[in-house]
C-alpha cells in the first residue's frame, strides 16, 4: 500500500512541476523551474490539460468544467483564467469571459494583447457588429499597374470582387481581365475569346456565378463561365431591341434580368437571364427629357438608378423602365461613372472622388477623395472584407480603401484549433476578423507568421481557407408551434427547396422546435426530395422553445463544415396570444454570441408577411444571414447560396514543431501574427502533444 501511495504522489509531484513551467508571477514572468511544487499544482495541471483538449474538440462546456476545477486548485493562476475566458467566449457567455480576462489583466498578465482583446469584445457587446455607414475611407493599400518597369495591367476601369477575397480587374487599355489576390499578386489573366476583348468597360458576377463583360468598342457583351473562360456573346451592334452601341456598365436584378447602360444609344438595354433581349428604356417620355449620357447603373428591389455624365445627376426608374424622379439634381457631379448599391446607399465615382448617395433622400457624403493629382476614378466596389476597391484609370492603380477606424484598430486574430495528434507535425486553424466581427478573407501563406516561444516554426505551409469551400452544412429548424399548422405545404416545400439547393453536398439536419426540441434527421440533403411533416416525431405544441432549438442546432454544427448555418422556418409573429416561439432558458445576447463566435450563420424563412417577433428579430439582426419570405418571386434557392458565399476568415496551416513534449505533459506555446497591407493582429495560446 505504501508503495502504491508513493507512486501516486510521485506522479502528482511530476505533473505539478510540468504545470509550474507555465505558471506566472504577478508580473507575468515565468516562475523558475526549480521552485518547490505543490500537490495542488499537480492536480490543476491534469485538469488544465483535459480542459485544453476539450476546447480544441469543440466541447466548450466540458472545457469550462475542467478549467473551473483547475482554478479551484490554483485560484490565482493567470493562464487558467485566460483559458477559462476563452472557453466562455466560445460558449457565447462573453460577460463571463470578460470577467476572467479582467482578473488576469489585473494580475499583470497578457499585456497589450489581452487589453486589446478585452477592448474589442467589450466594444462589440456595446455597439454590436455594425459600423457607422457614413465614415470616411482611407487608403489601406494600392496595386500599381506597373512595377519596376514591368507592365502588370493598363487602364483599370472596373473591378469585381469575389467572395474568396480575390478580385477581377477589367483593364481597358490592355484588353484583358486580371485576377488579383488580397496582396495584389496576379493569380490569373484572361484575354477573352480568340479575337480578344475589345475595350472591356465593366465586369459583373451574375447570380449563377458566371461573369459578364461589356465591350465598349466591340458593341457587345461577353458571357464567361465562373472561371472567366469565354462562352458566347450577348447583343449585337445596332439600335434595335437587343442591340447596343458603346455599352458601359452592368447590373442585375433579383429576377436575374441584366441591365446595360448603352451610351451610344442613350438608353438602358434589358436582357433576361439567358441573354435574350427584353426591352430598352431611357428615352424622352412626358416630363422626362431622356438620358443624355448614361453611365453607372444600380438595381435594388423595384428601383433602377442611372447616372448621367452629361447632366451630372442620377435618375430613378422602376424595373419596367418608367421614370420616377431625379434622385440627385443636375450638375451635382462633374462626371459620374460607376454606381453600386451598398448598405442602403449608392456608391458613385465622380472624377477624383467616391461619394455615397442615400437611395431614399439623395443626401451626399464623401467617402474618398484621391487628391489633386490627375485622377479618374471609374469604379468603386465593396469587397467581402468591408473594403471598397477603387480603380483609378488615369493613375493606372487599384486602391484598397478601408474605414479609418479599421485601419487604426488592426486585425482580431484567434487561434481556433490545434491538432497535434501527429506531433511534431501540427495543424492550426486561425480566425481573422476586423474589430466589428467581419471576417478577413483572401489571405495567403505570406500573410502569416507563426512562432514557438518567439522562435519561427519550420516548414510553415498553408493548407487552405474556408472561404474557398463550395458547400455547407445546414440545420433546418421547423417551428412546431400551433401558429404554423396552417402552413404545412409551405414548410414542406421550403425544406425540399433548401435540400435541393445543396446539390447533394454537405450534411443536412432537421430539428423540430416543439416544447422540447429534437433532432429529426441527419444525412444527405438529396434524401429529402419527398420530405413530409408526417415523418416528424415531434408533435405541434402551444409554444416552441426557439432558444433551446437554436442551442441544440448550434451544438451540432460546432465541428461541422467550416461553412455552416441554421435556417429557421417559422411564421415569425404572434397570431394568438401565448402561441409563439419562446426564449426562456437562454438570453438573446448569449444565443447570438454563440453563433457568431463559432461562425454559424442564421437565416429565417418566414411563412407570413407580418413583422418578426422582437426576440427573433434581435437574433436575426445580431447574426449573419437574412430573412426570406416563402413566396418571394425568385424562390428560396438563394438561401443556401447566400450562406456559402458568406465570408469566412478561417485558415488552416501546418508546421513542424521543435518543442520538447516531455512525453506529452508539457504545455507547448504558440504565437500567431497576421499581416495584411498596413494592418496586423496577433494571438498567443498553447497545446499539449499526445501522451506517451
XYZ file of C-alpha atoms in Angstrom:
692
model
C 0.000 0.000 0.000
C 2.826 2.409 0.865
C 4.498 1.634 -2.452
C 1.335 2.475 -4.388
C 0.845 5.707 -2.439
C 4.425 6.728 -3.140
C 3.939 6.170 -6.871
C 0.767 8.288 -6.900
C 2.411 11.188 -5.066
C 5.428 10.914 -7.316
C 3.211 11.249 -10.398
C 1.330 14.182 -8.885
C 4.594 15.887 -7.955
C 5.903 15.448 -11.509
C 2.694 16.819 -13.035
C 2.901 19.806 -10.718
C 6.425 20.503 -11.890
C 5.334 20.395 -15.519
C 2.432 22.771 -14.903
C 4.643 25.138 -12.951
C 6.702 25.764 -16.081
C 3.863 27.939 -17.384
C 2.793 29.431 -14.052
C 3.380 33.170 -13.908
C 4.034 35.528 -11.059
C 2.275 38.864 -10.560
C 4.433 40.469 -13.213
C 3.532 37.874 -15.807
C 7.010 36.279 -15.734
C 7.655 32.536 -15.708
C 8.374 31.037 -12.327
C 11.810 29.348 -12.081
C 11.502 25.638 -12.753
C 13.449 24.691 -9.621
C 10.783 26.144 -7.329
C 9.234 23.605 -4.938
C 5.952 22.300 -6.411
C 2.738 21.606 -4.537
C 0.169 18.840 -4.836
C -2.472 21.392 -5.907
C -0.354 22.317 -8.916
C -0.240 18.682 -9.912
C -3.999 18.226 -9.778
C -4.512 21.577 -11.527
C -2.109 20.514 -14.270
C -4.143 17.434 -15.128
C -7.481 19.264 -15.137
C -5.959 22.036 -17.240
C -4.623 19.579 -19.826
C -8.056 17.956 -20.121
C -9.648 21.373 -20.485
C -7.325 22.355 -23.345
C -8.040 19.103 -25.152
C -11.815 19.508 -24.707
C -11.587 23.084 -26.015
C -9.869 22.012 -29.219
C -12.527 19.327 -29.720
C -15.260 21.964 -29.596
C -16.617 20.713 -26.253
C -16.660 24.158 -24.651
C -18.952 23.319 -21.739
C -16.714 20.391 -20.806
C -13.671 22.668 -21.131
C -15.277 25.180 -18.757
C -15.840 22.437 -16.157
C -12.218 21.281 -16.396
C -10.797 24.814 -16.170
C -13.053 25.585 -13.200
C -11.668 22.510 -11.442
C -8.115 23.586 -12.235
C -8.871 27.074 -10.932
C -10.197 25.608 -7.687
C -6.698 24.209 -7.061
C -4.898 27.395 -8.187
C -7.323 30.326 -7.844
C -4.861 32.998 -8.999
C -3.246 31.221 -11.950
C -3.377 33.628 -14.869
C -3.027 31.003 -17.583
C -6.085 29.149 -16.279
C -8.008 32.421 -16.068
C -7.099 33.201 -19.687
C -8.218 29.788 -20.931
C -11.410 29.906 -18.890
C -12.184 33.220 -20.567
C -11.574 31.642 -23.988
C -13.948 28.763 -23.249
C -16.699 31.076 -22.005
C -16.231 33.274 -25.080
C -16.679 30.328 -27.453
C -19.716 29.197 -25.451
C -21.316 32.592 -26.106
C -21.002 33.813 -22.493
C -18.982 36.907 -23.272
C -19.712 38.624 -19.944
C -18.120 35.751 -18.026
C -15.203 35.686 -20.463
C -14.516 39.387 -19.879
C -14.663 38.873 -16.120
C -11.939 36.207 -16.138
C -9.793 38.102 -18.629
C -10.045 41.222 -16.494
C -8.902 39.241 -13.453
C -5.866 38.023 -15.373
C -5.146 41.545 -16.631
C -5.312 42.980 -13.121
C -2.735 40.377 -12.114
C -0.371 41.834 -14.711
C -0.914 39.054 -17.260
C -1.294 39.348 -21.023
C -0.034 42.883 -21.599
C -1.332 44.874 -24.558
C -2.528 41.730 -26.355
C -5.041 40.847 -23.636
C -6.054 44.505 -23.198
C -6.814 44.744 -26.905
C -8.891 41.544 -26.808
C -10.920 42.818 -23.855
C -11.461 46.169 -25.557
C -12.673 44.597 -28.816
C -15.063 42.121 -27.170
C -16.457 44.810 -24.855
C -16.944 47.178 -27.801
C -18.818 44.508 -29.762
C -21.164 43.897 -26.838
C -21.953 47.606 -26.501
C -22.199 48.693 -30.140
C -22.982 45.404 -31.872
C -21.361 44.253 -35.094
C -22.495 47.080 -37.323
C -20.265 50.004 -38.106
C -21.125 53.568 -38.960
C -22.115 53.632 -42.627
C -21.104 57.254 -43.037
C -17.426 57.035 -42.217
C -14.546 58.251 -44.343
C -12.317 55.753 -46.052
C -8.550 55.910 -46.261
C -6.092 54.044 -48.442
C -5.080 50.712 -46.935
C -3.023 49.686 -49.950
C -2.506 50.276 -53.651
C -1.749 47.920 -56.535
C 0.049 49.789 -59.349
C -0.335 48.700 -62.947
C 3.410 48.910 -63.408
C 6.167 47.514 -61.164
C 9.901 48.031 -61.696
C 9.317 48.859 -65.341
C 7.140 45.778 -65.968
C 3.551 46.239 -67.132
C 1.022 44.366 -64.969
C -2.137 45.960 -66.381
C -3.060 49.256 -68.025
C -6.208 51.343 -67.729
C -8.085 49.672 -64.855
C -11.679 50.687 -65.452
C -13.799 48.274 -63.387
C -13.412 45.728 -60.593
C -15.450 42.711 -59.488
C -14.524 41.398 -56.009
C -15.100 37.686 -55.417
C -16.347 36.043 -52.223
C -12.963 34.288 -51.744
C -11.162 37.625 -51.407
C -9.745 37.824 -54.929
C -10.836 40.474 -57.441
C -11.206 40.669 -61.198
C -9.949 43.925 -62.718
C -11.031 44.964 -66.220
C -8.035 46.584 -67.956
C -9.343 48.832 -70.737
C -6.017 49.600 -72.433
C -4.620 46.054 -72.439
C -7.974 44.404 -73.326
C -7.896 41.816 -70.557
C -9.209 40.746 -67.178
C -6.638 40.395 -64.407
C -7.314 38.380 -61.242
C -5.561 39.832 -58.164
C -5.426 38.443 -54.630
C -5.549 40.480 -51.413
C -1.811 41.138 -51.638
C -2.027 42.474 -55.194
C -0.395 39.423 -56.768
C -1.625 38.372 -60.222
C -3.348 34.987 -59.956
C -4.818 34.749 -63.452
C -5.018 36.717 -66.682
C -7.791 36.348 -69.277
C -7.832 37.896 -72.754
C -11.261 36.618 -73.786
C -12.068 34.635 -76.965
C -9.681 34.094 -79.868
C -10.208 37.630 -81.160
C -9.830 39.029 -77.630
C -11.802 41.623 -75.722
C -12.426 44.973 -77.396
C -12.120 47.651 -74.689
C -13.740 45.953 -71.668
C -15.582 48.570 -69.616
C -17.322 46.692 -66.828
C -17.427 43.239 -65.305
C -20.304 41.720 -63.325
C -20.704 38.446 -61.421
C -24.146 37.081 -62.328
C -26.377 35.185 -59.905
C -25.439 31.837 -61.448
C -21.732 32.507 -60.867
C -20.856 33.383 -64.443
C -19.175 36.650 -65.452
C -20.460 39.253 -67.885
C -18.141 41.767 -69.554
C -19.244 44.833 -71.524
C -17.017 45.597 -74.547
C -17.313 49.314 -75.245
C -15.607 49.302 -78.654
C -16.906 45.854 -79.588
C -20.552 46.851 -79.133
C -21.403 43.607 -77.377
C -21.399 41.718 -74.081
C -19.128 38.723 -73.475
C -20.508 35.929 -71.282
C -17.808 33.967 -69.424
C -18.052 30.913 -67.192
C -17.313 31.119 -63.451
C -13.575 30.820 -64.174
C -13.717 33.685 -66.699
C -13.440 31.488 -69.808
C -15.406 32.705 -72.831
C -18.752 31.078 -73.656
C -20.639 33.358 -76.042
C -21.653 36.900 -76.927
C -24.848 38.668 -75.924
C -26.205 41.504 -78.070
C -25.045 42.921 -81.393
C -24.289 46.376 -82.740
C -27.314 48.464 -83.653
C -30.279 50.472 -82.425
C -32.994 47.819 -82.158
C -34.082 45.761 -79.168
C -31.143 43.607 -78.053
C -28.624 45.779 -79.886
C -26.060 48.115 -78.300
C -23.634 50.872 -79.254
C -20.829 51.548 -76.787
C -22.113 49.583 -73.746
C -20.659 50.686 -70.421
C -21.889 49.495 -67.015
C -23.861 46.434 -65.944
C -26.345 45.434 -63.229
C -28.696 42.538 -62.473
C -31.987 42.458 -60.553
C -33.415 39.784 -58.251
C -35.204 38.131 -61.203
C -31.767 37.863 -62.879
C -32.584 40.313 -65.657
C -29.489 42.111 -66.979
C -29.347 45.908 -67.341
C -26.765 47.632 -69.576
C -26.140 51.357 -69.949
C -25.988 51.905 -73.706
C -24.017 55.137 -74.091
C -24.187 55.294 -77.879
C -27.948 54.852 -77.949
C -28.527 56.999 -74.846
C -30.617 54.364 -73.111
C -30.635 51.274 -70.881
C -30.951 47.857 -72.540
C -32.544 44.954 -70.671
C -31.902 41.237 -71.290
C -33.327 38.220 -69.494
C -31.133 35.774 -67.558
C -30.489 33.761 -70.732
C -29.261 36.824 -72.622
C -32.408 37.233 -74.701
C -33.454 40.880 -75.341
C -36.489 42.161 -73.421
C -36.792 45.937 -73.919
C -34.947 49.225 -73.538
C -35.820 52.469 -71.762
C -34.493 55.942 -71.052
C -35.837 57.911 -73.998
C -37.889 61.109 -73.900
C -41.198 60.483 -72.165
C -43.551 63.187 -70.885
C -41.733 65.461 -68.452
C -38.575 63.341 -68.691
C -36.187 64.729 -71.315
C -34.393 61.416 -71.729
C -30.926 60.150 -70.897
C -28.080 62.135 -72.443
C -25.039 60.187 -71.289
C -25.986 57.066 -69.259
C -23.033 55.630 -67.345
C -23.316 53.882 -63.972
C -26.335 51.745 -63.123
C -27.538 50.022 -59.932
C -30.653 47.947 -59.248
C -32.239 47.277 -55.866
C -35.624 45.663 -55.297
C -38.013 47.506 -57.659
C -35.785 50.524 -58.321
C -33.220 51.230 -61.045
C -30.738 54.090 -60.645
C -28.865 55.504 -63.642
C -26.091 58.132 -63.621
C -25.879 60.647 -66.467
C -22.446 62.164 -67.097
C -23.836 64.873 -69.400
C -26.344 66.133 -66.852
C -24.222 65.364 -63.747
C -27.136 63.721 -61.956
C -28.760 60.398 -61.014
C -32.217 59.331 -62.221
C -34.533 56.768 -60.646
C -36.731 54.394 -62.682
C -38.828 51.377 -61.807
C -37.865 47.960 -63.188
C -40.268 48.429 -66.093
C -38.290 51.494 -67.191
C -40.797 54.130 -66.065
C -39.199 57.380 -64.934
C -39.779 58.049 -61.212
C -37.724 61.061 -60.236
C -34.413 62.851 -60.302
C -32.694 61.452 -57.183
C -29.804 63.922 -57.404
C -30.309 67.169 -59.293
C -28.337 68.199 -62.383
C -24.731 69.419 -62.089
C -24.250 67.782 -58.692
C -21.440 65.690 -60.205
C -18.690 66.580 -62.663
C -18.605 63.261 -64.498
C -20.343 60.409 -62.646
C -19.415 56.918 -63.746
C -19.893 53.614 -61.897
C -22.802 53.106 -59.463
C -23.015 50.340 -56.844
C -25.737 49.773 -54.267
C -24.368 49.075 -50.775
C -25.956 49.319 -47.308
C -28.897 51.414 -48.454
C -26.760 53.885 -50.383
C -25.313 54.311 -53.855
C -21.534 54.451 -54.252
C -20.840 56.951 -57.008
C -17.500 57.527 -58.746
C -17.060 61.139 -59.801
C -13.757 62.350 -61.241
C -11.311 62.198 -58.293
C -13.712 61.190 -55.521
C -16.095 58.472 -54.342
C -19.417 59.655 -52.941
C -22.207 57.934 -51.022
C -25.754 58.915 -52.053
C -28.688 57.906 -49.867
C -31.032 55.924 -52.122
C -34.124 57.418 -50.471
C -33.270 61.052 -49.744
C -30.449 61.698 -52.205
C -28.226 63.060 -49.396
C -24.499 63.039 -50.239
C -21.472 62.005 -48.174
C -17.923 61.970 -49.496
C -16.293 58.587 -48.805
C -12.970 59.095 -50.545
C -11.032 61.834 -52.298
C -7.882 60.631 -54.030
C -6.197 64.058 -54.035
C -5.460 66.784 -56.531
C -3.136 64.755 -58.737
C -4.533 63.784 -62.161
C -7.120 61.097 -61.453
C -10.183 59.491 -62.967
C -11.921 57.160 -60.564
C -14.105 54.920 -62.708
C -15.328 52.184 -60.359
C -15.698 51.586 -56.622
C -16.970 48.198 -55.494
C -17.265 46.817 -51.920
C -15.448 43.542 -51.243
C -16.146 40.756 -48.743
C -13.809 42.328 -46.173
C -15.776 45.570 -45.928
C -13.249 47.486 -48.004
C -14.054 49.455 -51.141
C -11.895 48.563 -54.161
C -11.347 51.624 -56.358
C -9.967 51.770 -59.909
C -8.110 54.908 -60.999
C -7.914 54.909 -64.784
C -5.551 57.878 -65.091
C -3.138 56.905 -62.306
C -3.244 53.272 -63.515
C -3.751 51.957 -59.980
C -6.204 49.893 -57.971
C -6.735 51.171 -54.415
C -7.950 49.245 -51.383
C -9.889 51.717 -49.251
C -10.787 50.895 -45.637
C -12.662 52.770 -42.946
C -10.281 54.801 -40.820
C -11.432 53.032 -37.653
C -10.467 49.656 -39.132
C -7.002 50.853 -40.091
C -6.359 52.105 -36.553
C -7.907 49.070 -34.836
C -5.977 46.415 -36.714
C -6.961 42.751 -37.015
C -8.532 40.467 -34.407
C -6.731 37.108 -34.619
C -7.866 33.979 -32.779
C -6.202 30.561 -32.797
C -9.276 28.325 -33.007
C -7.915 24.783 -33.026
C -4.602 22.965 -32.778
C -4.301 19.333 -33.860
C -1.092 17.775 -32.538
C -2.175 14.148 -32.920
C 0.698 13.578 -35.380
C 3.267 15.561 -33.422
C 5.778 17.025 -34.319
C 3.506 17.755 -37.329
C 0.985 20.294 -36.065
C -2.120 21.664 -37.787
C -3.543 25.031 -36.733
C -6.814 26.793 -37.529
C -6.942 30.571 -37.175
C -9.808 33.003 -37.449
C -9.025 36.527 -38.701
C -11.584 39.333 -38.295
C -11.692 43.098 -38.033
C -12.842 44.851 -34.873
C -16.501 44.539 -35.836
C -16.520 40.762 -36.337
C -16.333 40.990 -40.119
C -14.165 38.113 -41.403
C -10.999 38.920 -43.324
C -10.963 36.791 -46.470
C -8.319 36.118 -49.109
C -5.143 35.833 -47.026
C -2.201 33.808 -48.322
C 0.657 31.962 -46.614
C 2.805 35.083 -46.818
C 0.347 36.879 -44.506
C 1.007 34.517 -41.570
C 3.949 34.320 -39.155
C 3.912 31.543 -36.521
C 6.388 31.193 -33.657
C 7.023 28.891 -30.681
C 8.414 30.783 -27.712
C 9.162 33.602 -30.175
C 11.182 31.308 -32.453
C 9.834 30.872 -36.011
C 8.313 27.470 -36.727
C 9.751 25.345 -39.500
C 8.070 24.185 -42.709
C 5.092 26.505 -42.356
C 2.511 25.682 -45.015
C -0.968 26.997 -45.692
C -3.378 24.101 -46.216
C -6.497 26.023 -47.152
C -9.054 28.723 -46.441
C -12.696 28.176 -45.523
C -13.702 30.917 -47.949
C -12.817 28.557 -50.805
C -15.320 25.907 -49.689
C -18.210 25.440 -52.088
C -20.544 23.505 -49.799
C -22.040 23.969 -46.365
C -23.621 22.008 -43.528
C -27.147 23.274 -42.889
C -29.534 22.693 -39.999
C -33.194 23.442 -40.705
C -35.291 24.210 -37.614
C -39.016 23.702 -38.139
C -41.319 25.725 -35.897
C -43.830 23.239 -34.438
C -45.931 25.786 -32.572
C -49.658 25.937 -33.292
C -49.071 29.101 -35.337
C -47.563 27.053 -38.157
C -50.188 24.325 -38.514
C -51.877 26.154 -41.402
C -48.594 26.318 -43.330
C -47.913 22.604 -43.754
C -47.483 22.726 -47.529
C -45.249 25.797 -47.360
C -42.998 24.207 -44.738
C -42.614 21.020 -46.759
C -41.817 22.881 -49.972
C -39.306 25.090 -48.121
C -37.417 22.090 -46.732
C -37.369 20.440 -50.146
C -36.125 23.604 -51.840
C -33.330 24.116 -49.291
C -32.331 20.457 -49.598
C -32.352 20.641 -53.399
C -30.221 23.795 -53.481
C -27.465 21.992 -51.535
C -26.884 19.923 -54.713
C -26.244 16.719 -52.787
C -23.248 18.190 -50.934
C -22.773 18.744 -47.239
C -24.862 17.426 -44.353
C -28.455 18.470 -43.731
C -30.009 18.259 -40.269
C -33.666 18.698 -39.382
C -34.551 19.906 -35.873
C -38.119 20.214 -34.645
C -38.736 23.184 -32.361
C -41.557 21.978 -30.159
C -41.985 22.159 -26.408
C -38.808 20.055 -26.273
C -36.643 20.364 -29.430
C -35.437 17.177 -31.074
C -33.165 16.156 -33.947
C -35.313 14.502 -36.619
C -32.820 13.828 -39.413
C -29.080 13.894 -40.113
C -27.778 12.886 -43.514
C -27.543 13.666 -47.192
C -29.727 16.523 -48.433
C -30.775 14.688 -51.601
C -32.593 12.116 -49.448
C -35.251 14.701 -48.562
C -36.717 15.192 -52.014
C -40.057 13.860 -50.752
C -39.919 15.387 -47.259
C -43.218 15.338 -45.372
C -44.178 16.775 -41.984
C -45.901 13.478 -41.238
C -42.454 11.916 -40.811
C -41.619 14.168 -37.845
C -41.764 12.639 -34.385
C -42.288 15.960 -32.612
C -45.926 16.990 -32.396
C -47.195 20.555 -32.530
C -47.465 22.393 -29.234
C -48.782 25.705 -27.966
C -45.273 27.135 -27.781
C -41.963 26.229 -29.380
C -38.741 26.568 -27.386
C -36.802 28.501 -30.012
C -33.825 29.205 -27.739
C -33.347 25.511 -26.956
C -33.711 24.626 -30.628
C -31.106 27.209 -31.650
C -28.710 25.991 -28.968
C -29.215 22.358 -29.985
C -28.679 23.173 -33.652
C -25.563 25.228 -32.874
C -24.050 22.461 -30.729
C -24.300 20.019 -33.632
C -22.626 22.480 -36.016
C -19.555 23.285 -33.885
C -17.497 20.539 -35.528
C -19.303 20.619 -38.869
C -18.086 22.083 -42.151
C -16.441 25.496 -41.819
C -19.323 26.965 -43.811
C -22.396 26.230 -41.764
C -25.713 27.763 -40.976
C -29.134 27.460 -39.373
C -32.368 28.081 -41.264
C -35.470 28.604 -39.120
C -38.835 28.062 -40.850
C -41.486 29.939 -38.896
C -44.493 32.227 -39.107
C -42.327 34.546 -37.057
C -45.090 36.561 -35.430
C -47.770 36.077 -32.779
C -51.220 35.327 -34.165
C -52.777 34.069 -30.949
C -51.732 35.220 -27.515
C -49.472 32.628 -25.898
C -48.861 30.744 -29.151
C -45.378 31.596 -30.274
C -41.660 30.945 -30.237
C -40.234 31.284 -26.728
C -36.848 32.367 -25.401
C -36.845 31.403 -21.724
C -33.676 29.402 -20.985
C -31.024 31.413 -22.882
C -30.936 35.157 -23.289
C -30.793 36.613 -26.778
C -27.273 38.033 -26.492
C -25.880 34.629 -25.474
C -27.577 32.876 -28.391
C -26.309 35.455 -30.873
C -22.778 35.401 -29.473
C -22.679 31.597 -29.508
C -23.475 31.546 -33.218
C -21.228 34.487 -34.083
C -18.225 33.211 -32.127
C -18.466 29.858 -33.897
C -19.082 31.138 -37.454
C -22.672 29.891 -37.670
C -24.913 31.905 -39.996
C -28.588 32.264 -39.103
C -31.426 32.883 -41.558
C -35.204 32.782 -41.346
C -37.736 31.589 -43.909
C -40.896 33.467 -42.961
C -44.241 31.864 -43.690
C -46.268 35.071 -43.442
C -45.589 38.727 -44.183
C -46.092 40.043 -40.671
C -43.291 41.565 -38.632
C -40.967 39.159 -36.839
C -41.277 38.843 -33.080
C -38.979 41.262 -31.286
C -36.879 38.444 -29.830
C -36.425 36.685 -33.144
C -35.782 39.964 -34.932
C -32.999 40.730 -32.440
C -31.251 37.412 -33.109
C -31.530 37.868 -36.880
C -30.125 41.400 -36.714
C -27.276 40.329 -34.415
C -26.046 37.442 -36.564
C -25.101 36.873 -40.182
C -27.819 35.710 -42.510
C -31.092 37.129 -43.800
C -34.883 36.847 -43.803
C -36.611 35.245 -46.815
C -40.341 35.287 -47.478
C -41.544 31.840 -48.524
C -43.351 33.212 -51.599
C -40.578 35.532 -52.819
C -40.606 35.720 -56.648
C -37.087 34.300 -57.069
C -37.771 31.302 -54.834
C -35.635 30.030 -51.942
C -32.667 28.759 -53.920
C -30.550 31.685 -52.696
C -30.827 30.684 -49.023
C -28.033 28.109 -49.243
C -26.144 30.054 -51.911
C -26.028 33.123 -49.679
C -24.730 31.044 -46.771
C -21.999 29.530 -48.911
C -20.978 32.979 -50.090
C -20.900 34.357 -46.541
C -17.289 35.447 -45.910
C -15.310 33.079 -43.671
C -11.998 34.241 -42.231
C -10.841 30.780 -41.114
C -7.470 29.456 -42.304
C -5.660 26.164 -41.796
C -1.880 25.956 -41.609
C 0.636 23.259 -40.726
C 4.190 23.297 -39.408
C 6.786 21.066 -37.761
C 7.322 21.764 -34.074
C 10.748 21.847 -32.421
C 9.358 21.829 -28.864
C 10.053 19.147 -26.263
C 6.839 17.415 -25.159
C 8.134 15.559 -22.071
C 6.002 12.554 -23.061
C 3.011 14.768 -23.809
C 2.827 16.543 -20.447
C 4.451 19.875 -21.383
C 2.282 22.831 -22.315
C 3.630 23.956 -25.690
C 3.239 27.663 -26.524
C 2.304 29.013 -29.952
C 2.118 32.589 -31.219
C 0.495 33.729 -34.473
C 0.795 37.074 -36.236
C -1.165 38.115 -39.323
C -0.204 40.957 -41.669
C -2.327 42.461 -44.454
C -1.193 45.610 -46.218
C -0.717 48.060 -43.327
C -2.789 46.167 -40.731
C -1.785 43.384 -38.369
C -3.041 41.271 -35.473
C -1.682 38.719 -33.023
C -2.758 35.867 -30.738
C -0.988 33.575 -28.271
C -2.048 30.178 -26.982
C -0.698 26.683 -26.387
C -1.463 22.984 -26.618
C -0.417 19.512 -25.470
C 1.084 16.785 -27.614
C -0.345 13.247 -27.223
C 0.602 11.419 -24.045
C 3.241 8.737 -24.497
